[in-house]
Amino acid sequence: MHSPTSTDAFAADTDPLGRERSHLAASRAALKAMREDVEALDLRDVTGTWVSALVLQKQVDERIKALADLAHTPLFFGRLDYLHTISEADSEGSGGEQFYIGRRHVHDADGDPMVIDWRAPVSQPFYRASRKDPMDVAKRRRFGYTGGELTAYEDENLSDPDEGDTRSALLAAEIEKPRVGPMRDIVATIQPEQDEIVRADITGTVCVQGAPGTGKTAVGLHRVAYLLYAHRERLARTGTLVVGPNRSFLQYIEQVLPALGELDVAQATVQELVGHVEVRGADAADTARIKGDARMAQVLRNAVRSGITLPTEPCVVVRGSRRWRVPAYELEEIVRELMDRDIRYGAAAEALPQRIAHAVLVKMEQGGEAPDDRVQDAVARNAAVKATVKACWPAVDPVKLVHRLLSDAEFLAAAADGLLDADEQALVLWSKPPRSARTAPWSAADAVLIDETTDLVHRTASLGHVVVDEAQDLSPMQYRAIGRRCTTGSATVLGDLAQGTTPWATGSWQEALHHLGKDGAHIEELTQGFRVPGEVIAYASRLLPAIAPGLAPATSVRDAPGSLTVRQVPSGRDGAVLAACHDALRHEGSVGLIAADARIPVLAGMLEAAGLPHLAPGTETTADARLTLVPATLAKGLEYDYVVLDEPAAIITGEPDHRTGLRRLYVSLTRAVSGLTVLHTEPLPEELG
């Protein structure tokens, strides 16, 4: 078997960059051949039915997409030179001492690897090896690229005691590369503490508290990619899901997994997950807080079960010339048993006629007959049995039940007795109840209540793994909605308590994980930032004592003097904002103009009048349009090379309370990768010093 090139062959290499470029060209040719082999497959003789043919063709099409060679995405970004031979079991079937690490596996015509997938066990030392623990690595080589072309390399001789620690210039350049277009993968820059989270076992739920710029979103997405690699068959059956705060955010991150060759990961907002009704209304903050409270789960459970009535009359089943009578006390025992078992309401409703039918069959056997399962099914469908079931255990329509709960004060009072006080019940009730569920002005919180009710009636299907980003903004009821979609699976929960900007923002991760149904989850804290310059994060961190006093301030690996400008503009702020945007656009990369939501129409008109093209959040930038106009409420999770921040005071007053306003400002201040310019006419908040 051909082995990867040994380190000896490179010892006297007079043109290492040329050799690496040759390997890149050969790897691209091998990937092209892999793709052509799949495209040439003839499926006509290997499929049994038209259904299996469609399934197989879909799998082939997805494989072809996964093998795409992205022109500006390097096939490999690193190389590991091991001191000793690695066993075949640990190296994707190949022995040897030298391995190229890349985004996907590439093999030659003989099946020997030319590039090793970054998720393979043999690749792990690329992220974790150090001089203190070299993990049997002699040399770690990083590659630099320009426009897809290999232009540089950098070596760390981890097992050489005479070589001192130096900061990787290529690693720094990759981290600081201008942000144009959607979010990129960080596969070439994953740090040891991030790698531990990425490769955590699938059986456990991981919660990541991450300060701005620590890469928590990217870590969550790379964890999905790793789990799909390590547990592909399992997750192919059960499915994976990424839950984001809004569509702009999902559009921003949607290219990360395809760039890693993973196509079968669903993405949704919480509102899309619970889309049982069309959301046309909005709740006041106090109302939304009560509707999102975990107590509402018990209120809904009481409401669902409120229609259960213990039977007072016998059930008489007529079959032919004989009548079979199940007395009321026996029916009551059956109903009470189903109530005590606490199974789903709908499952109990389906079981009840069968239980009554079984009681009839027992009597038939006692009467000398020999009924079988077909007779029991027929009895369960008998009109008398159906009437008894309807009277004792009436059907529940989740949408209609929630409509009644929000419209009928007496019904709500009965369901909320001992759970919500009179004032809280008044907040939940509609002031003008709509005539029907179809015309109701459903809010986002109402949709979550309907989803909870739907699960009380019929169990929600569970996925294999769910990633929840910006999780600090979820209400307890929203956590429950996500949690029931991974009851038999695991989750990765990502967020930052300091960035909680909803009235119901979670106070602690332990509380959030409890509502998610994952009390035993492991909590990791990332405080070392790679994206936000140190000067910027230090300025934003002045707000932490007021918005999240228990959190440690983030640090940054990036020292960028001059990256922060804070300027008071006594008058003519719009002109100053326009000038700042022009200044930012003189640099390479993306520019975000972040402002209070109420200011967006004014700023949009100003930009249009100046002939300066601008985009909406989540829209991919182009060479002709690199400026994005961002409402402060949509800034979370996004990043731009340069940010112009308009009037911090307006961002604060745009929120229902001061602390939430400060948190919104904290989010806005931490979106910049290279430079932040803050312009204000009104005084800055005293918390900024």
XYZ file of C-alpha atoms in Angstrom:
689
model
C 0.000 0.000 0.000
C 1.201 3.493 -0.826
C 1.855 5.553 2.307
C 1.766 9.331 2.676
C 5.079 10.935 1.892
C 7.486 10.490 4.793
C 9.148 13.419 6.546
C 12.571 12.184 5.292
C 11.619 13.089 1.724
C 11.167 16.713 2.785
C 14.331 16.979 4.854
C 16.443 18.132 1.909
C 13.631 19.758 -0.057
C 14.999 22.768 -1.943
C 11.575 23.992 -3.140
C 9.055 23.240 -0.361
C 6.472 25.748 -1.586
C 6.602 24.290 -5.093
C 6.192 20.779 -3.716
C 3.187 21.847 -1.634
C 1.613 23.507 -4.665
C 2.116 20.309 -6.624
C 0.373 18.348 -3.890
C -2.508 20.837 -3.969
C -2.838 20.460 -7.748
C -2.723 16.665 -7.466
C -5.319 16.738 -4.696
C -7.647 18.897 -6.778
C -7.248 16.497 -9.687
C -8.007 13.559 -7.381
C -11.129 15.288 -6.047
C -12.274 15.953 -9.605
C -11.783 12.266 -10.417
C -13.791 11.274 -7.319
C -16.622 13.495 -8.460
C -16.507 12.174 -12.038
C -16.622 8.591 -10.734
C -19.861 9.362 -8.903
C -21.327 11.224 -11.898
C -20.579 8.224 -14.108
C -22.526 5.787 -11.933
C -25.231 3.888 -13.866
C -28.140 3.258 -11.525
C -30.437 1.508 -13.991
C -29.453 -2.021 -12.988
C -29.102 -1.554 -9.234
C -32.528 -0.252 -8.221
C -35.511 -2.461 -7.532
C -38.433 -0.009 -7.632
C -38.989 3.544 -8.785
C -39.042 4.622 -5.121
C -35.633 3.107 -4.379
C -34.351 4.597 -7.642
C -35.401 8.089 -6.519
C -33.826 7.610 -3.087
C -30.566 6.342 -4.560
C -30.449 9.129 -7.160
C -30.957 11.709 -4.390
C -28.048 10.208 -2.451
C -25.848 10.308 -5.543
C -26.801 13.938 -6.266
C -25.939 14.928 -2.697
C -22.622 13.103 -2.945
C -21.793 15.017 -6.137
C -22.577 18.316 -4.377
C -20.442 17.324 -1.399
C -17.489 16.655 -3.714
C -17.610 20.102 -5.276
C -14.233 21.829 -5.477
C -14.771 25.402 -4.329
C -12.272 27.540 -6.227
C -11.497 29.945 -3.376
C -11.644 27.343 -0.597
C -8.324 25.522 0.038
C -8.514 21.731 -0.027
C -6.014 21.567 2.830
C -4.828 24.159 5.289
C -2.295 22.242 7.340
C 0.130 19.340 7.539
C 1.170 17.120 10.420
C 4.548 15.387 10.460
C 4.420 12.645 13.070
C 7.470 11.277 14.873
C 6.251 7.715 14.525
C 4.013 5.696 12.229
C 0.293 6.070 12.957
C -1.786 2.882 13.073
C -4.126 2.225 10.167
C -7.143 2.321 12.445
C -6.350 5.893 13.440
C -5.534 7.273 10.017
C -8.523 6.497 7.817
C -6.902 3.303 6.621
C -3.372 4.503 5.953
C -0.068 4.134 7.761
C 2.564 6.836 7.559
C 4.050 9.863 9.238
C 2.795 12.850 7.288
C -0.777 13.944 6.719
C -2.382 16.902 4.976
C -5.364 18.214 6.956
C -8.305 19.672 5.040
C -12.039 20.215 4.866
C -12.792 16.807 3.404
C -11.189 13.476 2.637
C -9.552 13.167 -0.788
C -8.017 9.945 -2.086
C -6.123 8.999 -5.221
C -7.012 6.373 -7.822
C -5.699 3.605 -5.548
C -7.809 4.766 -2.631
C -4.856 6.148 -0.680
C -5.525 9.420 1.166
C -4.096 12.663 -0.158
C -6.020 14.895 2.242
C -7.353 13.795 5.626
C -10.685 15.104 6.882
C -10.174 17.585 9.754
C -12.635 15.539 11.815
C -10.617 12.304 11.670
C -8.834 11.240 14.891
C -5.426 11.593 13.229
C -6.200 15.287 12.570
C -6.906 16.152 16.193
C -3.277 17.049 17.096
C -3.409 19.806 14.481
C -5.687 21.658 16.907
C -4.457 20.436 20.282
C -0.750 19.661 20.021
C 1.574 22.056 21.859
C 5.163 22.164 23.003
C 4.067 20.983 26.431
C 2.144 18.102 24.849
C 3.291 17.576 21.231
C 1.097 14.453 20.854
C 3.872 12.705 18.875
C 3.953 15.529 16.307
C 7.369 16.637 15.096
C 6.144 19.504 12.921
C 2.869 21.327 12.361
C 2.730 23.240 9.109
C 0.117 25.888 8.325
C -0.579 27.117 4.806
C -1.459 30.594 3.608
C -3.698 31.175 0.582
C -4.577 34.109 -1.619
C -7.650 33.681 -3.806
C -7.413 29.896 -3.559
C -3.721 29.808 -4.484
C -1.182 28.480 -1.993
C 1.225 31.360 -1.331
C 2.933 30.687 2.008
C 3.616 28.177 4.733
C 4.700 28.345 8.360
C 6.216 25.602 10.528
C 6.104 24.852 14.248
C 8.659 22.269 15.336
C 6.733 21.090 18.370
C 9.279 18.463 19.420
C 12.297 20.770 19.122
C 13.247 21.981 22.639
C 15.386 24.761 21.179
C 12.522 26.440 19.314
C 10.608 29.028 21.346
C 6.915 29.870 21.315
C 5.930 32.306 18.588
C 2.529 33.615 17.532
C 1.416 32.206 14.207
C 1.304 34.993 11.615
C -0.745 32.856 9.201
C -3.232 31.974 11.933
C -3.597 35.650 12.813
C -4.020 36.565 9.140
C -6.743 33.939 8.683
C -8.625 35.164 11.761
C -8.352 38.795 10.644
C -9.203 38.142 6.977
C -11.865 40.619 5.743
C -15.475 39.496 6.129
C -17.128 39.690 2.728
C -20.199 37.564 2.115
C -21.755 35.057 4.523
C -20.075 33.603 7.579
C -16.988 31.454 6.870
C -15.967 28.227 8.488
C -13.144 28.413 11.055
C -11.835 24.930 10.395
C -8.282 26.213 9.851
C -8.249 28.285 13.046
C -10.033 26.138 15.648
C -8.358 26.589 19.030
C -7.777 23.803 21.602
C -10.611 24.878 23.918
C -12.944 25.133 20.918
C -11.853 21.719 19.621
C -12.786 20.092 22.928
C -16.340 21.356 22.490
C -16.473 20.412 18.805
C -15.454 16.798 19.522
C -17.518 16.312 22.704
C -19.445 13.036 22.793
C -22.820 12.949 21.064
C -24.558 11.434 24.083
C -24.145 14.589 26.162
C -25.561 18.086 25.840
C -23.039 20.930 25.857
C -23.817 24.531 26.805
C -21.357 27.205 25.660
C -21.334 30.597 27.368
C -19.306 32.655 24.936
C -18.364 36.307 25.022
C -18.501 38.253 21.721
C -15.887 37.128 19.215
C -15.078 33.822 20.938
C -16.437 31.847 17.994
C -19.304 30.109 19.789
C -21.556 30.078 16.709
C -18.804 28.635 14.523
C -17.984 26.077 17.233
C -21.620 24.952 17.279
C -21.739 24.550 13.492
C -18.432 22.684 13.414
C -19.730 20.430 16.173
C -22.635 19.488 13.903
C -20.180 18.730 11.099
C -18.048 16.612 13.440
C -21.032 14.649 14.784
C -22.238 13.961 11.233
C -18.784 12.600 10.454
C -18.474 10.481 13.602
C -22.117 9.314 13.796
C -23.357 9.659 10.229
C -25.620 6.597 10.142
C -27.249 7.447 13.452
C -27.909 11.098 12.573
C -29.035 10.177 9.060
C -31.926 8.352 10.720
C -32.743 10.889 13.410
C -31.810 14.208 11.800
C -30.043 17.391 12.892
C -31.325 20.934 13.295
C -29.808 24.386 13.800
C -32.114 26.891 15.527
C -31.287 30.590 15.093
C -32.893 33.827 16.322
C -34.077 35.114 12.937
C -33.872 34.510 9.181
C -31.147 37.146 8.662
C -28.909 35.247 11.053
C -29.631 31.886 9.379
C -28.877 33.364 5.946
C -25.577 34.627 7.331
C -24.462 31.188 8.604
C -26.052 28.962 5.981
C -22.892 28.414 3.884
C -20.687 27.124 6.713
C -21.865 23.503 6.692
C -22.015 23.136 2.877
C -18.412 24.421 2.738
C -17.536 21.466 4.983
C -19.402 19.040 2.734
C -22.482 18.705 4.981
C -25.780 19.368 3.229
C -28.442 17.567 5.285
C -28.833 19.915 8.238
C -32.132 21.729 8.670
C -32.189 25.348 9.833
C -35.131 27.120 11.428
C -36.145 29.902 13.773
C -38.204 29.055 16.853
C -41.199 30.700 15.205
C -40.837 28.430 12.177
C -40.632 25.384 14.447
C -43.941 26.231 16.083
C -45.665 27.480 12.951
C -49.092 25.960 13.650
C -50.802 29.316 13.070
C -50.048 32.502 11.194
C -48.577 35.097 13.539
C -50.346 38.403 12.936
C -50.257 40.054 16.348
C -47.739 41.131 18.967
C -47.834 41.052 22.761
C -46.823 43.752 25.189
C -43.631 42.855 27.067
C -45.458 41.952 30.317
C -47.930 39.747 28.465
C -45.193 37.995 26.503
C -43.277 37.388 29.734
C -46.253 35.603 31.340
C -47.053 33.593 28.192
C -43.402 32.514 28.063
C -43.305 31.508 31.734
C -42.858 27.794 32.460
C -46.012 27.858 34.606
C -48.021 28.076 31.392
C -47.098 24.454 30.669
C -49.104 23.323 33.688
C -51.918 25.747 32.857
C -52.171 24.174 29.401
C -52.011 20.659 30.830
C -54.890 21.481 33.162
C -56.851 22.957 30.258
C -56.270 19.922 28.034
C -57.414 17.509 30.732
C -60.288 19.672 31.931
C -62.699 17.948 29.578
C -62.122 14.470 31.037
C -65.309 13.277 32.731
C -65.705 10.140 34.821
C -68.527 7.955 33.432
C -71.793 7.674 35.324
C -73.619 5.408 32.867
C -72.737 1.893 31.658
C -71.646 1.181 28.097
C -73.943 -1.348 26.382
C -72.644 -2.983 23.199
C -75.112 -4.835 20.970
C -73.720 -7.615 18.761
C -76.307 -9.677 16.922
C -78.928 -10.809 19.415
C -76.744 -10.295 22.466
C -76.058 -7.238 24.602
C -72.806 -6.796 26.511
C -72.769 -4.355 29.420
C -69.700 -2.681 30.947
C -70.850 -1.053 34.217
C -70.020 2.567 35.084
C -67.676 1.642 37.951
C -65.599 -0.508 35.590
C -65.451 2.268 33.014
C -64.386 4.661 35.780
C -61.501 2.357 36.715
C -60.319 2.325 33.090
C -60.501 6.129 32.774
C -58.752 6.710 36.117
C -55.966 4.320 35.163
C -55.343 6.221 31.927
C -55.335 9.518 33.859
C -52.859 8.188 36.401
C -50.484 6.853 33.730
C -49.934 10.414 32.510
C -49.542 9.415 28.876
C -50.227 11.838 26.022
C -53.850 12.919 25.856
C -54.239 11.682 22.280
C -52.571 8.347 23.023
C -54.981 7.822 25.921
C -57.910 8.740 23.664
C -56.757 6.063 21.207
C -56.251 3.503 23.978
C -59.609 4.060 25.703
C -61.890 2.403 23.085
C -59.532 -0.587 22.952
C -59.630 -0.878 26.754
C -63.435 -0.778 26.755
C -63.507 -3.307 23.913
C -61.198 -5.585 25.892
C -63.607 -5.433 28.856
C -66.425 -6.481 26.491
C -64.320 -9.374 25.131
C -63.692 -10.650 28.652
C -67.447 -10.779 29.184
C -67.939 -12.510 25.830
C -65.414 -15.181 26.794
C -67.168 -15.611 30.120
C -70.368 -16.097 28.127
C -68.865 -18.981 26.161
C -67.769 -17.160 22.997
C -64.239 -17.184 21.526
C -63.630 -13.691 20.084
C -60.336 -12.740 18.395
C -58.494 -9.462 17.740
C -60.753 -8.617 14.805
C -63.759 -8.748 17.108
C -62.032 -6.437 19.596
C -61.297 -3.920 16.818
C -64.908 -4.102 15.686
C -66.167 -3.517 19.235
C -63.791 -0.548 19.625
C -65.482 1.003 16.581
C -68.972 0.342 17.936
C -71.214 3.415 18.172
C -71.857 2.887 21.903
C -68.138 2.671 22.650
C -67.444 5.768 20.547
C -70.176 7.668 22.410
C -68.713 6.681 25.786
C -65.217 7.744 24.710
C -66.494 11.072 23.390
C -68.307 11.767 26.662
C -65.413 10.738 28.901
C -62.378 11.779 26.883
C -63.394 14.374 24.263
C -61.086 15.211 21.375
C -58.880 18.285 21.802
C -57.936 20.665 19.005
C -54.799 22.516 20.246
C -55.532 25.709 18.311
C -59.136 25.899 19.485
C -58.171 25.096 23.069
C -55.610 27.925 23.265
C -58.128 30.252 21.602
C -60.647 29.402 24.328
C -58.026 29.775 27.062
C -57.120 33.306 25.932
C -60.754 34.302 25.393
C -62.683 32.733 28.289
C -61.840 34.228 31.694
C -63.608 31.437 33.611
C -61.886 28.696 31.662
C -58.490 30.366 32.190
C -59.194 30.902 35.909
C -59.958 27.200 36.356
C -56.846 26.068 34.457
C -54.566 28.650 36.118
C -55.869 28.193 39.676
C -52.890 28.294 42.039
C -50.510 29.055 39.160
C -51.266 32.573 37.914
C -52.715 35.363 40.035
C -55.603 37.540 38.900
C -53.350 40.258 37.463
C -51.332 37.708 35.473
C -54.508 36.121 34.138
C -55.736 39.543 33.052
C -52.485 40.078 31.122
C -52.884 36.761 29.301
C -56.515 37.269 28.269
C -57.338 39.032 25.007
C -59.004 42.392 25.649
C -61.293 41.792 22.660
C -61.622 38.037 22.082
C -61.775 37.158 18.362
C -64.789 35.248 17.161
C -62.823 32.231 15.974
C -59.372 30.695 16.069
C -59.053 31.357 12.357
C -59.358 35.135 12.758
C -57.372 35.399 16.006
C -54.428 37.857 16.137
C -51.971 35.167 17.194
C -48.648 36.356 18.610
C -45.302 34.543 18.555
C -45.815 33.564 22.210
C -49.292 32.197 21.387
C -47.779 29.943 18.722
C -45.472 28.451 21.361
C -48.485 27.791 23.610
C -50.194 25.975 20.740
C -47.045 23.927 20.167
C -46.979 22.931 23.854
C -50.651 21.938 23.637
C -50.011 19.946 20.478
C -47.301 18.009 22.307
C -49.645 17.350 25.223
C -52.009 15.710 22.754
C -49.483 13.929 20.504
C -45.780 13.481 21.237
C -43.403 15.596 19.145
C -40.857 13.601 17.137
C -37.304 13.828 18.469
C -34.199 14.615 16.424
C -30.713 13.244 16.970
C -29.026 16.580 17.645
C -30.157 20.193 17.895
C -27.953 23.301 17.973
C -29.552 26.356 19.599
C -27.811 29.666 18.978
C -28.436 32.973 20.772
C -30.176 30.823 23.365
C -30.035 33.479 26.076
C -33.009 35.213 24.437
C -35.403 32.274 24.696
C -38.308 32.100 27.122
C -38.837 28.984 29.266
C -41.701 27.925 26.989
C -39.487 28.347 23.913
C -36.835 26.187 25.592
C -39.496 23.546 26.139
C -40.498 23.749 22.454
C -36.897 23.058 21.404
C -36.295 20.518 24.148
C -39.146 18.271 23.038
C -37.505 18.100 19.629
C -34.419 16.454 21.142
C -35.899 14.407 23.991
C -34.045 11.299 22.836
C -31.148 13.215 21.291
C -28.567 15.731 22.457
C -28.141 19.456 22.071
C -25.505 22.163 21.781
C -26.675 25.362 23.443
C -24.842 28.572 22.502
C -25.232 32.036 23.906
C -24.049 34.914 26.033
C -26.002 35.995 29.109
C -24.725 39.547 28.612
C -26.471 39.697 25.228
C -29.936 38.771 26.490
C -32.239 41.407 24.995
C -35.731 39.989 25.469
C -37.948 40.719 28.502
C -37.747 37.004 29.374
C -33.993 36.580 28.778
C -32.641 33.743 30.893
C -30.912 34.532 34.154
C -28.686 31.453 34.297
C -27.740 28.550 32.075
C -28.740 26.032 34.758
C -32.275 27.409 34.650
C -32.338 27.399 30.855
C -31.071 23.819 30.637
C -33.725 22.709 33.111
C -36.478 24.058 30.858
C -34.763 22.430 27.877
C -34.947 19.101 29.691
C -31.144 18.743 29.827
C -30.321 19.300 33.508
C -27.119 17.262 33.336
C -25.561 19.295 30.517
C -21.924 20.346 30.711
C -21.378 24.129 30.703
C -18.258 25.577 29.031
C -17.217 29.238 29.116
C -15.268 30.827 26.274
C -13.688 34.161 27.224
C -10.795 34.475 24.757
C -11.920 36.465 21.748
C -10.510 36.032 18.248
C -12.746 38.398 16.294
C -13.231 41.638 18.223
C -10.088 43.795 18.677
C -8.898 44.148 22.267
C -9.517 47.910 22.360
C -13.134 47.435 21.253
C -13.984 44.538 23.572
C -12.439 46.370 26.541
C -14.639 49.394 25.821
C -17.805 47.286 25.478
C -16.940 45.312 28.626
C -17.402 48.458 30.694
C -21.122 47.619 30.463
C -20.773 44.126 31.988
C -21.138 45.112 35.675
C -24.541 46.588 34.825
C -25.822 43.943 32.402
C -24.242 40.662 33.588
C -22.293 41.168 36.819
C -21.413 37.479 37.171
C -19.568 37.194 33.855
C -15.828 37.556 33.401
C -14.821 40.199 30.834
C -13.613 38.805 27.522
C -10.012 39.115 26.450
C -8.784 39.361 22.875
C -5.823 37.784 21.124
C -5.857 40.729 18.726
C -4.112 43.928 19.693
C -5.181 46.529 17.136
C -4.322 50.068 18.283
C -6.580 52.683 16.741
C -9.422 50.238 16.129
C -11.833 52.304 18.280
C -13.035 55.854 17.616
C -15.653 57.501 19.831
C -16.642 60.961 18.622
C -19.271 63.414 19.805
C -20.944 65.331 16.977
C -22.675 68.453 18.356
C -24.626 68.943 15.120
C -24.936 67.474 11.642
C -24.745 63.878 12.820
C -26.195 62.473 9.584
C -23.376 64.041 7.601
C -20.841 62.646 10.062
C -22.377 59.177 9.727
C -22.191 59.384 5.931
C -18.556 60.504 6.082
C -17.719 57.675 8.485
C -19.279 55.138 6.092
C -17.199 56.502 3.207
C -14.060 56.268 5.375
C -14.841 52.664 6.325
C -15.460 51.702 2.687
C -11.939 52.820 1.811
C -10.768 49.703 3.629
C -11.125 46.164 2.316
C -14.033 44.119 3.630
C -17.590 44.604 4.833
C -19.054 47.630 6.599
C -22.037 47.647 8.940
C -23.965 50.794 9.830
C -25.802 49.904 13.054
C -28.501 52.159 14.452
C -31.640 52.138 16.560
C -34.551 50.656 14.639
C -36.397 53.985 14.585
C -33.424 55.616 12.818
C -33.237 53.074 9.976
C -35.712 54.784 7.573
C -33.921 58.128 8.010
C -30.495 56.606 7.421
C -31.757 54.587 4.436
C -33.042 57.777 2.817
C -29.752 59.525 3.526
C -27.719 56.717 1.918
C -29.986 56.625 -1.131
C -29.766 60.377 -1.565
C -25.964 60.127 -1.414
C -25.973 57.352 -4.039
C -24.391 54.912 -1.593
C -25.730 51.365 -2.186
C -26.596 49.415 0.945
C -27.914 45.983 1.831
C -30.277 44.448 4.378
C -28.872 42.165 7.120
C -28.170 38.643 5.925
C -27.787 39.715 2.277
C -24.489 38.663 0.750
C -22.139 41.544 0.031
C -20.670 42.141 -3.417
C -17.807 44.185 -4.800
C -20.295 46.977 -5.593
C -22.260 46.819 -2.320
C -20.273 46.241 0.866
C -22.331 48.429 3.226
C -25.140 46.867 5.270
C -27.697 48.980 7.143
C -28.442 47.074 10.335
C -31.264 47.718 12.826
C -29.839 47.196 16.313
C -32.444 44.496 16.985
C -31.023 42.366 14.128
C -27.317 42.893 14.815
C -26.904 39.911 17.124
C -24.691 37.156 15.708
C -23.581 39.234 12.700
C -20.107 40.645 12.134
C -18.519 43.252 9.860
C -14.941 44.328 9.272
C -15.815 47.927 10.068
C -18.800 49.181 12.031
C -20.223 52.677 12.233
C -22.465 52.891 15.309
C -25.053 55.668 15.283
C -26.242 57.262 18.545
C -25.898 54.764 21.439
C -28.503 56.651 23.505
C -31.166 55.987 20.856
C -30.357 52.251 20.911
C -30.829 52.229 24.690
C -34.104 54.172 24.713
C -35.469 51.972 21.922
C -35.816 49.123 24.430
C -38.497 48.732 27.130
C -36.046 49.116 30.039
C -32.560 50.510 30.659
C -30.783 47.193 31.276
C -32.150 45.659 28.075
C -31.094 48.824 26.249
C -27.557 48.508 27.622
C -27.460 44.878 26.525
C -28.591 45.864 23.030
C -25.803 48.436 22.974
C -23.287 45.809 24.133
C -24.304 43.635 21.182
C -23.961 46.539 18.756
C -20.540 47.552 20.083
C -19.112 44.063 19.556
C -19.884 43.451 15.868
C -16.617 44.904 14.498
C -13.672 42.774 13.378
C -11.215 45.531 12.440
C -12.576 48.920 13.434
C -15.461 50.598 15.290
C -16.538 54.222 14.995
C -19.111 55.458 17.519
C -20.864 58.724 16.697
C -23.151 60.457 19.160
C -24.884 63.746 19.774
C -26.640 62.802 22.997
C -24.529 61.939 26.071
C -23.166 58.416 26.297
C -24.531 56.223 29.103
C -22.629 56.682 32.360
C -21.924 52.927 32.404
C -19.445 53.493 29.556
C -17.460 55.768 31.821
